[in-house]
Amino acid sequence: DKILAKTAKVKRVRHHPALPYKEIQKFITALHKRSGSSALALEFMILTAGRTGEVLGAKWAEVDLTAQIWTIPPERMKAGKEHRVPLCDRALDILTSIRSNRRLEGFVFPGWKADAGLSNGAMLALMRKMQFGHYTPHGFRSTFRDWAAEEAHSFQNETIELALAHTIKN
């Protein structure tokens, strides 16, 4: 009882199948052939390394197009802390392309139901239609992590973890 963690704190880790980062260009090329909210939401998620729920729950009030920042409030974050995501040009293009006729309090990627975002399965269903269903949308966070660790050598581990909104304990 002094060495091991309490049974209630031990969790089985389930890794989400991730697209190898060297295949991302092929995937994005196929994704650009698709239209609709699911395709745009998935690309936005990949570009921001966001979690599925963060992207699906994104509201226009969280987005500052002028400052090019998406600020996710603490109540929507896994760690319960605000997370600020810088937006690259393509992420801004996605937001600008869908910005017209949207309410400020509305969802960035609205679903079919009034006052609701896309469903949890929308992006996975799209990936299945694209013949990439053996991977998951959440797996793109691992794709980003692998790329950042193996190819983007100028980033420190702590920077990569912060980009993923992981809590750094030390």
mmCIF file of C-alpha atoms in Angstrom, residues 57-166:
data_model
loop_
_atom_site.group_PDB
_atom_site.id
_atom_site.type_symbol
_atom_site.label_atom_id
_atom_site.label_comp_id
_atom_site.label_asym_id
_atom_site.label_seq_id
_atom_site.Cartn_x
_atom_site.Cartn_y
_atom_site.Cartn_z
ATOM 1 C CA GLY A 57 -18.132 21.780 -28.889
ATOM 2 C CA ALA A 58 -16.288 24.825 -30.254
ATOM 3 C CA LYS A 59 -18.364 28.011 -30.266
ATOM 4 C CA TRP A 60 -17.787 31.182 -32.225
ATOM 5 C CA ALA A 61 -17.414 33.165 -28.993
ATOM 6 C CA GLU A 62 -14.193 31.201 -28.313
ATOM 7 C CA VAL A 63 -12.610 32.234 -31.615
ATOM 8 C CA ASP A 64 -10.757 35.504 -32.125
ATOM 9 C CA LEU A 65 -10.114 35.709 -35.862
ATOM 10 C CA THR A 66 -8.190 38.983 -35.518
ATOM 11 C CA ALA A 67 -5.767 37.635 -32.892
ATOM 12 C CA GLN A 68 -5.806 34.218 -34.625
ATOM 13 C CA ILE A 69 -6.482 32.398 -31.357
ATOM 14 C CA TRP A 70 -9.030 29.799 -30.300
ATOM 15 C CA THR A 71 -9.495 29.930 -26.530
ATOM 16 C CA ILE A 72 -11.109 26.822 -25.088
ATOM 17 C CA PRO A 73 -12.637 27.554 -21.662
ATOM 18 C CA PRO A 74 -11.647 25.449 -18.639
ATOM 19 C CA GLU A 75 -15.037 23.752 -18.347
ATOM 20 C CA ARG A 76 -14.535 22.182 -21.779
ATOM 21 C CA MET A 77 -10.959 21.020 -21.153
ATOM 22 C CA LYS A 78 -9.947 17.620 -19.801
ATOM 23 C CA ALA A 79 -7.505 19.215 -17.321
ATOM 24 C CA GLY A 80 -9.972 21.957 -16.369
ATOM 25 C CA LYS A 81 -7.639 24.761 -17.484
ATOM 26 C CA GLU A 82 -8.114 27.293 -20.270
ATOM 27 C CA HIS A 83 -6.239 26.339 -23.428
ATOM 28 C CA ARG A 84 -5.227 28.878 -26.077
ATOM 29 C CA VAL A 85 -4.617 27.494 -29.542
ATOM 30 C CA PRO A 86 -2.856 29.612 -32.187
ATOM 31 C CA LEU A 87 -4.585 29.252 -35.537
ATOM 32 C CA CYS A 88 -2.553 28.646 -38.682
ATOM 33 C CA ASP A 89 -3.581 30.137 -42.018
ATOM 34 C CA ARG A 90 -5.491 27.036 -43.144
ATOM 35 C CA ALA A 91 -7.412 26.822 -39.848
ATOM 36 C CA LEU A 92 -8.361 30.480 -40.317
ATOM 37 C CA ASP A 93 -9.412 29.741 -43.905
ATOM 38 C CA ILE A 94 -11.712 26.987 -42.648
ATOM 39 C CA LEU A 95 -13.259 29.290 -40.060
ATOM 40 C CA THR A 96 -13.625 32.151 -42.524
ATOM 41 C CA SER A 97 -15.280 29.893 -45.097
ATOM 42 C CA ILE A 98 -18.033 28.927 -42.649
ATOM 43 C CA ARG A 99 -18.263 32.184 -40.683
ATOM 44 C CA SER A 100 -21.014 33.783 -42.739
ATOM 45 C CA ASN A 101 -24.544 33.578 -41.299
ATOM 46 C CA ARG A 102 -23.389 32.062 -37.992
ATOM 47 C CA ARG A 103 -24.487 33.378 -34.617
ATOM 48 C CA LEU A 104 -21.766 34.415 -32.190
ATOM 49 C CA GLU A 105 -23.080 32.050 -29.520
ATOM 50 C CA GLY A 106 -23.529 29.212 -32.002
ATOM 51 C CA PHE A 107 -21.391 26.163 -32.664
ATOM 52 C CA VAL A 108 -18.544 26.509 -35.138
ATOM 53 C CA PHE A 109 -19.399 23.083 -36.582
ATOM 54 C CA PRO A 110 -23.174 22.786 -36.093
ATOM 55 C CA GLY A 111 -24.981 19.483 -36.224
ATOM 56 C CA TRP A 112 -28.440 18.684 -37.541
ATOM 57 C CA LYS A 113 -30.161 19.404 -34.231
ATOM 58 C CA ALA A 114 -30.787 22.991 -33.218
ATOM 59 C CA ASP A 115 -28.256 24.355 -30.724
ATOM 60 C CA ALA A 116 -25.995 21.309 -30.987
ATOM 61 C CA GLY A 117 -22.612 20.625 -32.527
ATOM 62 C CA LEU A 118 -21.770 17.743 -34.813
ATOM 63 C CA SER A 119 -22.297 14.318 -33.307
ATOM 64 C CA ASN A 120 -19.407 12.366 -31.794
ATOM 65 C CA GLY A 121 -19.486 9.875 -34.642
ATOM 66 C CA ALA A 122 -19.568 12.348 -37.540
ATOM 67 C CA MET A 123 -15.815 12.486 -38.155
ATOM 68 C CA LEU A 124 -15.332 8.738 -37.623
ATOM 69 C CA ALA A 125 -18.133 8.022 -40.104
ATOM 70 C CA LEU A 126 -16.403 10.269 -42.630
ATOM 71 C CA MET A 127 -13.096 8.474 -42.080
ATOM 72 C CA ARG A 128 -14.827 5.144 -42.688
ATOM 73 C CA LYS A 129 -16.311 6.453 -45.953
ATOM 74 C CA MET A 130 -12.809 7.552 -46.947
ATOM 75 C CA GLN A 131 -11.459 4.026 -46.266
ATOM 76 C CA PHE A 132 -9.454 5.250 -43.242
ATOM 77 C CA GLY A 133 -11.841 3.772 -40.668
ATOM 78 C CA HIS A 134 -9.124 1.676 -39.046
ATOM 79 C CA TYR A 135 -7.859 4.964 -37.514
ATOM 80 C CA THR A 136 -9.776 7.284 -35.214
ATOM 81 C CA PRO A 137 -10.141 11.065 -35.212
ATOM 82 C CA HIS A 138 -8.609 11.259 -31.729
ATOM 83 C CA GLY A 139 -5.623 9.315 -33.076
ATOM 84 C CA PHE A 140 -4.512 12.425 -34.974
ATOM 85 C CA ARG A 141 -3.273 13.805 -31.654
ATOM 86 C CA SER A 142 -0.845 10.892 -31.576
ATOM 87 C CA THR A 143 -0.005 11.550 -35.231
ATOM 88 C CA PHE A 144 0.886 15.120 -34.236
ATOM 89 C CA ARG A 145 2.883 13.895 -31.222
ATOM 90 C CA ASP A 146 4.886 11.438 -33.314
ATOM 91 C CA TRP A 147 5.601 14.059 -35.987
ATOM 92 C CA ALA A 148 6.647 16.658 -33.425
ATOM 93 C CA ALA A 149 8.968 14.214 -31.661
ATOM 94 C CA GLU A 150 10.500 12.661 -34.772
ATOM 95 C CA GLU A 151 10.489 15.381 -37.437
ATOM 96 C CA ALA A 152 10.160 18.773 -35.755
ATOM 97 C CA HIS A 153 13.389 18.567 -33.792
ATOM 98 C CA SER A 154 13.317 22.202 -32.722
ATOM 99 C CA PHE A 155 10.501 21.640 -30.195
ATOM 100 C CA GLN A 156 11.155 20.570 -26.628
ATOM 101 C CA ASN A 157 9.035 17.793 -25.151
ATOM 102 C CA GLU A 158 7.346 20.248 -22.764
ATOM 103 C CA THR A 159 6.291 22.471 -25.668
ATOM 104 C CA ILE A 160 4.766 19.514 -27.493
ATOM 105 C CA GLU A 161 2.895 18.432 -24.366
ATOM 106 C CA LEU A 162 1.556 21.961 -23.853
ATOM 107 C CA ALA A 163 0.394 22.085 -27.477
ATOM 108 C CA LEU A 164 -1.614 18.949 -26.755
ATOM 109 C CA ALA A 165 -2.984 20.535 -23.538
ATOM 110 C CA HIS A 166 -1.387 17.821 -21.453
#
